[in-house]
Short mmCIF file of C-alpha atoms and ligand atoms in Angstrom, two decimals:
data_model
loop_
_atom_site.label_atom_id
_atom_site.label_comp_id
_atom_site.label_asym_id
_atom_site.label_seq_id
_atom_site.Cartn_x
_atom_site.Cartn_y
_atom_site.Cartn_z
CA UNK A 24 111.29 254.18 -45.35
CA UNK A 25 112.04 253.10 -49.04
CA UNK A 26 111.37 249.57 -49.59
CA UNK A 27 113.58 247.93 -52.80
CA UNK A 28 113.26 244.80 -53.67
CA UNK A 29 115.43 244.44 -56.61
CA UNK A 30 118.53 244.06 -56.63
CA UNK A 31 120.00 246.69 -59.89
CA UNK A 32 117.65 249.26 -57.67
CA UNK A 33 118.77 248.68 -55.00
CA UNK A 34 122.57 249.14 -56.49
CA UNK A 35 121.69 252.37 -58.13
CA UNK A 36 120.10 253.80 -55.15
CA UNK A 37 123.49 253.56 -53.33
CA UNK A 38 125.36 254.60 -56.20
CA UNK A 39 123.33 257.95 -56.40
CA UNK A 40 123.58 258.28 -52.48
CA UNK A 41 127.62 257.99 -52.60
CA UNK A 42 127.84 260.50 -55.38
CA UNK A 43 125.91 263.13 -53.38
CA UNK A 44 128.54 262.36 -50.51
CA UNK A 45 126.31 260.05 -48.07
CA UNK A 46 127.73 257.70 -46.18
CA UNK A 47 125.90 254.18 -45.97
CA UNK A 48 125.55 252.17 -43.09
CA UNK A 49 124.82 248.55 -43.32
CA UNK A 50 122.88 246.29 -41.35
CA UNK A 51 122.11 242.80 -43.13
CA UNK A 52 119.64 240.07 -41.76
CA UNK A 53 117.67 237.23 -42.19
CA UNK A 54 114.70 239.03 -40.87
CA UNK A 55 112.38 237.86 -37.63
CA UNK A 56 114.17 241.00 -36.38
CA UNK A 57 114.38 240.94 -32.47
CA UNK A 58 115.95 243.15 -30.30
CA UNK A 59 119.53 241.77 -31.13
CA UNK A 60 118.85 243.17 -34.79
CA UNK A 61 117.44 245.96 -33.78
CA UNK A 62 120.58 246.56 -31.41
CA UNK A 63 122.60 246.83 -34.88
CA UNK A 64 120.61 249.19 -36.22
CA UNK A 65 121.50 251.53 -33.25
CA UNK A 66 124.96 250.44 -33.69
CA UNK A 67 125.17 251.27 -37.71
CA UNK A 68 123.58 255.13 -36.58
CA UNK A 69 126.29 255.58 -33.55
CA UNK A 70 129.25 255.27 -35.59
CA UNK A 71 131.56 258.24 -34.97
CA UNK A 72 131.27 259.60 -38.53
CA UNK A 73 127.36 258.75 -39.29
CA UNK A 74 125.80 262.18 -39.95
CA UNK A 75 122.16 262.01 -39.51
CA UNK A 76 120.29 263.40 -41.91
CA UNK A 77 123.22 263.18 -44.63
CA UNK A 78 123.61 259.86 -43.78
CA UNK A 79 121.47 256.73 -44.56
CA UNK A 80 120.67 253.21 -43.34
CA UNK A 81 119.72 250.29 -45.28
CA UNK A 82 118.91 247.25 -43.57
CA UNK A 83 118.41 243.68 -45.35
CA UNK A 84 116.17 240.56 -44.93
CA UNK A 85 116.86 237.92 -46.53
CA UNK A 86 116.36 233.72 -45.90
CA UNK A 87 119.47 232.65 -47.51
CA UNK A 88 119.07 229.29 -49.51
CA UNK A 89 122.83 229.06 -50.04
CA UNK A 90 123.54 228.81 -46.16
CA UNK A 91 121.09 226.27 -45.45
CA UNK A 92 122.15 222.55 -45.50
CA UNK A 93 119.91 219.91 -46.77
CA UNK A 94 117.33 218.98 -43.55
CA UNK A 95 118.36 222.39 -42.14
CA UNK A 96 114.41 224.61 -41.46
CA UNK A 97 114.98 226.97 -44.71
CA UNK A 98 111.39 226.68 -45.50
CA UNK A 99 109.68 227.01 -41.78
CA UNK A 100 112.04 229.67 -41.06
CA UNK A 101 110.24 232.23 -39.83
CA UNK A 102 109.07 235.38 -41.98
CA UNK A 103 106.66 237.44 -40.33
CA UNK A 104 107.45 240.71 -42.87
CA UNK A 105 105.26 243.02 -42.01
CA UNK A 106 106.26 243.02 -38.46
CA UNK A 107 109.72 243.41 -39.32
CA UNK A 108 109.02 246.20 -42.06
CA UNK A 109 107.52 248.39 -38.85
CA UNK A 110 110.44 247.54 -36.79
CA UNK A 111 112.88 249.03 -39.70
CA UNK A 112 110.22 251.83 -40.38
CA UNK A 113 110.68 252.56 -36.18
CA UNK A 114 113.93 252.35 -35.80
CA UNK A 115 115.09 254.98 -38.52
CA UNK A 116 115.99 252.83 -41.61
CA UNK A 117 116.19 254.47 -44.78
CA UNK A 118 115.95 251.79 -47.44
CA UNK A 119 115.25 248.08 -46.66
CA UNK A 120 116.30 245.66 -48.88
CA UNK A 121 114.28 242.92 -49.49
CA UNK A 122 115.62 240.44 -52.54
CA UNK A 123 114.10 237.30 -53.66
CA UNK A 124 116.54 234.03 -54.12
CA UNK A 125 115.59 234.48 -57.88
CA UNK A 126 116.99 237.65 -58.33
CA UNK A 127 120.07 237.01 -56.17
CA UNK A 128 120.77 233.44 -57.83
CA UNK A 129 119.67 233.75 -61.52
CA UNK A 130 119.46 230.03 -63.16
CA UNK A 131 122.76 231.09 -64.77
CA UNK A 132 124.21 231.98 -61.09
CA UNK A 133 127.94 230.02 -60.41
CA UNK A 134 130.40 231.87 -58.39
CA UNK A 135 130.60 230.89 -54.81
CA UNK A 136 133.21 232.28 -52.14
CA UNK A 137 135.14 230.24 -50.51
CA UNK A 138 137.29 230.10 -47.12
CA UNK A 139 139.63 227.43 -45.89
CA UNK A 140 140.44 227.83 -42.34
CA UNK A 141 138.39 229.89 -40.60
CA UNK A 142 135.64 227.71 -42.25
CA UNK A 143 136.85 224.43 -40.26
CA UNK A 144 135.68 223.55 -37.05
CA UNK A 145 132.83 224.44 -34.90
CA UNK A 146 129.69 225.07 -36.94
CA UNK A 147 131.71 224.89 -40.33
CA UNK A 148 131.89 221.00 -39.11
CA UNK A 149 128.37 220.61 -38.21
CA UNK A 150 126.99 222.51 -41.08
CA UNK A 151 128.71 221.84 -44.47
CA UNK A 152 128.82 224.30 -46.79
CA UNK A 153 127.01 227.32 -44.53
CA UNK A 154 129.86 229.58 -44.51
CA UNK A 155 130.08 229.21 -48.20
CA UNK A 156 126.56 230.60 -48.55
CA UNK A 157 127.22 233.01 -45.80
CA UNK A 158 130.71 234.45 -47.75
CA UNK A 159 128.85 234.74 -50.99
CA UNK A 160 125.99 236.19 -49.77
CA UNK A 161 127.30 238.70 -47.83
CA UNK A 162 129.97 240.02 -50.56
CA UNK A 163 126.98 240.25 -53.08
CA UNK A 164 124.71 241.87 -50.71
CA UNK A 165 127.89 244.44 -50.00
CA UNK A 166 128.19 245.09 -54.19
CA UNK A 167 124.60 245.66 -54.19
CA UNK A 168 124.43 248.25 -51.06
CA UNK A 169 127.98 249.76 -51.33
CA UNK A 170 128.20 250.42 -47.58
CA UNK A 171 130.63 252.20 -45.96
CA UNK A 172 130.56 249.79 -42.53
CA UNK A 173 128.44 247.02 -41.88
CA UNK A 174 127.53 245.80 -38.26
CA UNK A 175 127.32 242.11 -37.62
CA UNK A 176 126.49 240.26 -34.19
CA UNK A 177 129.17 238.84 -31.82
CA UNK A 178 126.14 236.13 -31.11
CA UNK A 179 127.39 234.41 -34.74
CA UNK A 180 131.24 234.18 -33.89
CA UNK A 181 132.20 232.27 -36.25
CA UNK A 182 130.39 233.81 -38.81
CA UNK A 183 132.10 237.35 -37.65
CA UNK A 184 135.35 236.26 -37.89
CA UNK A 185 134.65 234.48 -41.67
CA UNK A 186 133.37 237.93 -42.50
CA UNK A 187 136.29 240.02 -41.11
CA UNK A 188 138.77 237.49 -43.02
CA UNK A 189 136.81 237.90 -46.28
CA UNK A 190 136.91 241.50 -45.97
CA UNK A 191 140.79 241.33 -45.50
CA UNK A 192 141.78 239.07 -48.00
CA UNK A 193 139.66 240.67 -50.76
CA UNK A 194 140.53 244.24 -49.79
CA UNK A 195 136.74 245.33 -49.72
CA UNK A 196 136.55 248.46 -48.77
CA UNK A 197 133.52 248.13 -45.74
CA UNK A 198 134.28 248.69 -42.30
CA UNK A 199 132.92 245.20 -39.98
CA UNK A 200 131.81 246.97 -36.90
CA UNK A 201 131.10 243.83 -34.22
CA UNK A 202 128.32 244.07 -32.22
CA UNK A 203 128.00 242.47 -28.97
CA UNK A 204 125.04 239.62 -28.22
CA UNK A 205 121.89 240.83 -26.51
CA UNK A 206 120.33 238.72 -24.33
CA UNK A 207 116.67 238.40 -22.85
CA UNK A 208 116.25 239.30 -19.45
CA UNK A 209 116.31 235.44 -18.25
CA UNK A 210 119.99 235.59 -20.11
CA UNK A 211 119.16 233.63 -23.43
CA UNK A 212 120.36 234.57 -26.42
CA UNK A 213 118.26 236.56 -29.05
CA UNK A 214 117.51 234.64 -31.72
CA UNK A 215 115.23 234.49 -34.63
CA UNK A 216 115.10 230.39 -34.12
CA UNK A 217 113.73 230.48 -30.53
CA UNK A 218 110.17 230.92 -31.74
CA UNK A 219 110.82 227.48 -32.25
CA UNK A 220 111.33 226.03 -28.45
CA UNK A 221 108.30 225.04 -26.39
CA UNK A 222 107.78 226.86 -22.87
CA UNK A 223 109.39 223.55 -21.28
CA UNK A 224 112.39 223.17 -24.03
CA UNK A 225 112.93 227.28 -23.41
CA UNK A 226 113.77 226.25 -19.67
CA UNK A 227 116.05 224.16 -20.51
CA UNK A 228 117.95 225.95 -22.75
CA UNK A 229 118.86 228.59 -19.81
CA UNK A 230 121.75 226.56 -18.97
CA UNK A 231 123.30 227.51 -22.31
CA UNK A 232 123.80 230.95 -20.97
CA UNK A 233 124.24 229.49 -17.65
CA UNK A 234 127.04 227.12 -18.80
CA UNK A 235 128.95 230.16 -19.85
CA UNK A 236 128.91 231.94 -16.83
CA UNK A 237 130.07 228.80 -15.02
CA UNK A 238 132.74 228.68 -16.99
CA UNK A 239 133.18 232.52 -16.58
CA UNK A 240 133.52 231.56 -13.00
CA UNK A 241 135.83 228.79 -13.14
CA UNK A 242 138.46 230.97 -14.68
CA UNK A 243 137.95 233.66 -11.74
CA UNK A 244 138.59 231.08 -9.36
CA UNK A 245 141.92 230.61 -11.24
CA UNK A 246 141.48 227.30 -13.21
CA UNK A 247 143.63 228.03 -16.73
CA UNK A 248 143.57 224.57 -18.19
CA UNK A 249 140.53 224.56 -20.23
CA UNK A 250 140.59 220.50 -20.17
CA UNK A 251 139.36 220.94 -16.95
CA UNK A 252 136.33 223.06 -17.46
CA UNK A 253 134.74 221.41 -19.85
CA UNK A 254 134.00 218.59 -18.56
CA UNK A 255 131.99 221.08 -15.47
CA UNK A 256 130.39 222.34 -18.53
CA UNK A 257 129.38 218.95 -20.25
CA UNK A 258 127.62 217.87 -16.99
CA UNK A 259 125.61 221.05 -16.22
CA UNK A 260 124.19 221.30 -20.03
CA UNK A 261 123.13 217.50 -19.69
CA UNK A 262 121.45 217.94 -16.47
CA UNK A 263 118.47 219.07 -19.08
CA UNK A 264 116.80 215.74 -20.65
CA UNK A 265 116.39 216.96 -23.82
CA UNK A 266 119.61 218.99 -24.73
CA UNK A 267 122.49 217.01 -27.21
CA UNK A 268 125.68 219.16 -27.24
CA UNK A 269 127.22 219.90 -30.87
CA UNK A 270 130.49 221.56 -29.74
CA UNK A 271 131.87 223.16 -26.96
CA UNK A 272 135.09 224.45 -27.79
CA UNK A 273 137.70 227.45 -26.48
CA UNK A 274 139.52 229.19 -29.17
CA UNK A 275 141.82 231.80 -29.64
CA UNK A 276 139.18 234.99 -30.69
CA UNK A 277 141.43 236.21 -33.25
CA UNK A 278 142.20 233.10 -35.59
CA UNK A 279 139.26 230.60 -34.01
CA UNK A 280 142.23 228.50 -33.06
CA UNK A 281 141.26 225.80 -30.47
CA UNK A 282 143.34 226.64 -27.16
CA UNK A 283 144.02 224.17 -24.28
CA UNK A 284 145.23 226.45 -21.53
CA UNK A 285 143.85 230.39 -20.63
CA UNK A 286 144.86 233.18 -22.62
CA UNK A 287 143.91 236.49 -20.93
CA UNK A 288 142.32 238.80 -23.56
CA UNK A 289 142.28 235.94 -26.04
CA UNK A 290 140.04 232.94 -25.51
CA UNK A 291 136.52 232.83 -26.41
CA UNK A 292 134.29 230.00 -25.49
CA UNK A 293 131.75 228.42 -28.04
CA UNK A 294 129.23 226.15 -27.49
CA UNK A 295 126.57 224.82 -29.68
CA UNK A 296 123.53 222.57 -28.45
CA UNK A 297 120.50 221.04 -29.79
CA UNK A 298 117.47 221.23 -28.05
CA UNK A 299 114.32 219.32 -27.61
CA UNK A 300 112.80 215.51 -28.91
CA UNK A 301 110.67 216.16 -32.34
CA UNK A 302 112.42 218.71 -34.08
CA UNK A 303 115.22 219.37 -32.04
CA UNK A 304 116.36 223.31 -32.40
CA UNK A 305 119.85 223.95 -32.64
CA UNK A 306 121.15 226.95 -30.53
CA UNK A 307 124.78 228.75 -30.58
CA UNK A 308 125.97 231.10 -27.62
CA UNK A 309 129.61 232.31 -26.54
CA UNK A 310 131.28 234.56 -23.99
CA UNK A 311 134.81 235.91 -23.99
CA UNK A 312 136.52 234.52 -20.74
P1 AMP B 411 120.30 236.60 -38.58
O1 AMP B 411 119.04 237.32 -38.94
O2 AMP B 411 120.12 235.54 -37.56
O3 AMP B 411 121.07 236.15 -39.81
O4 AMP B 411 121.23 237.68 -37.89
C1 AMP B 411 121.52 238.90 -38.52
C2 AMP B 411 122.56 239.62 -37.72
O5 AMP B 411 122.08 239.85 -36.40
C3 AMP B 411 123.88 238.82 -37.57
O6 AMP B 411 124.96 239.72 -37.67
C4 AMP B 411 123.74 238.25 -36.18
O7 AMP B 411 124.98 237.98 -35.57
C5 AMP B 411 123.02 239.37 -35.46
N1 AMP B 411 122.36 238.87 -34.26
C6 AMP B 411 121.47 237.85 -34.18
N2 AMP B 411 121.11 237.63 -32.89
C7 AMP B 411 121.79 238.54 -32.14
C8 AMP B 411 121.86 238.83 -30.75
N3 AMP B 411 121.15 238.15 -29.85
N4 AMP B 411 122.68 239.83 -30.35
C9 AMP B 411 123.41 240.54 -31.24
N5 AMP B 411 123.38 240.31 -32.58
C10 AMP B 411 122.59 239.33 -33.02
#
């Protein structure tokens, strides 16, 4: 496995690959790879047209300043690199990409990308400015690899749907190939951030997953105005002392629209919490109902 670090490198090495007719598959993170990362990786390889051996895959890690709000944990985020470069190494990557914010964001660095709608609401409210960092990011890091398709998480729905829009609107030529949300066996979840939560604030945060399905099952028992549910859903997540709820919203899947009444095939339910006292964490989950 090829480990760049800089970004012109990093460019050239996919410009060389293209011209001898590979095809490169995408897989960008923030690194603390778990098995919800690695679960892209095997995505990016099974695409229908991903030749092995012709083909190659580049992964990313990169802590993103630009996404981070002020008070947000940018600097205990956690980095363990050398565990993640063996995970890569494992799984098949090609090329990782590791850039530094100083070579991303030169001092003379001022462009930022910028969407209205699909930006409001949900964590766009609770998090000013992430999707901002998350747009501009994700278009450099896409001029810098030159992939063919990139695979991004269902687990980050709003951030999906901001990158699908982006890619529409700007005509950028890289297939978004969703990926859906893998879950330890107990049914949170995979996250980087839940290195954070104590044994006792881990327990609680199973009725995150568990509010989901309840809702899951309130729509099979033929309840389609959503009003209704969430209040079901509000009392089982503070039956746990030490979770605040953010959001918990249903929206069209499509356009992140907020919906009032069931749509078969359409609405998604999202739901953001904090968790515990000190440093409370802040965990997002969703399920298609
Ligand atoms: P992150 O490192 O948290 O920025 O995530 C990098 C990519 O992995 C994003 O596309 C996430 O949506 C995706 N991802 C993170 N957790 C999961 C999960 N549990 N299941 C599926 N994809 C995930």
């Amino acid at each position: 496995m090829q480990i760049i670090l800089n970004p012109d490198n990093m460019q050239t090495l996919s410009l060389g690959w293209r011209r001898e007719g590979r095809q490169i598959a995408f897989v960008p993170t923030m690194g603390a790879l778990h098995g919800g990362h690695m679960s892209l990786i095997s995505h990016a390889k099974s695409h229908p047209s991903f030749k092995a051996g012709r083909d190659k895959i580049v992964a990313s890690i990169f802590v993103n300043p630009l996404q981070f709000g002020a008070g947000e944990d940018l600097t205990r985020y956690p980095r363990p690199i050398e565990a993640d470069k063996a995970k890569c190494d494992a799984a098949g990557v090609d090329c990782l990409f590791l850039p530094t914010p100083d070579t991303l964001y030169p001092p003379h660095f001022q462009t930022t990308v910028h969407l209205s709608r699909v930006t409001q609401g949900l964590c766009g409210d609770s998090r000013p400015g992430h999707f901002d960092g998350v747009s501009t990011v994700v278009l450099k890091l896409f001029n810098i690899v030159q992939p063919h398709w990139a695979c991004f998480g269902e687990k980050d729905f709003q951030q999906l749907a901001v990158i699908r829009r982006m890619v529409a609107d700007l005509a950028i030529p890289v297939e978004i190939i969703p990926c859906p949300i893998v879950r330890d066996p107990d049914g949170l979840a995979m996250s980087s951030r839940n290195v954070y939560l104590s044994a006792d604030s881990r327990q609680q945060a199973l009725a995150l997953p568990r509010a989901l399905q309840e809702a899951q099952a309130q729509i099979r028992a033929g309840i389609i105005d959503l009003a209704t549910i969430k209040p079901a859903i509000e009392t089982h997540l503070l039956s746990q002392p030490d979770i605040t709820i953010d959001y918990i919203e249903f929206v069209d899947r499509h356009t992140l629209t907020p919906l009032s009444v069931y749509q078969s095939g359409t609405t998604q339910l999202l739901i953001a919490i904090k968790i515990g006292r000190d440093k409370p964490v802040r965990l997002i989950d969703n399920v298609a109902l």
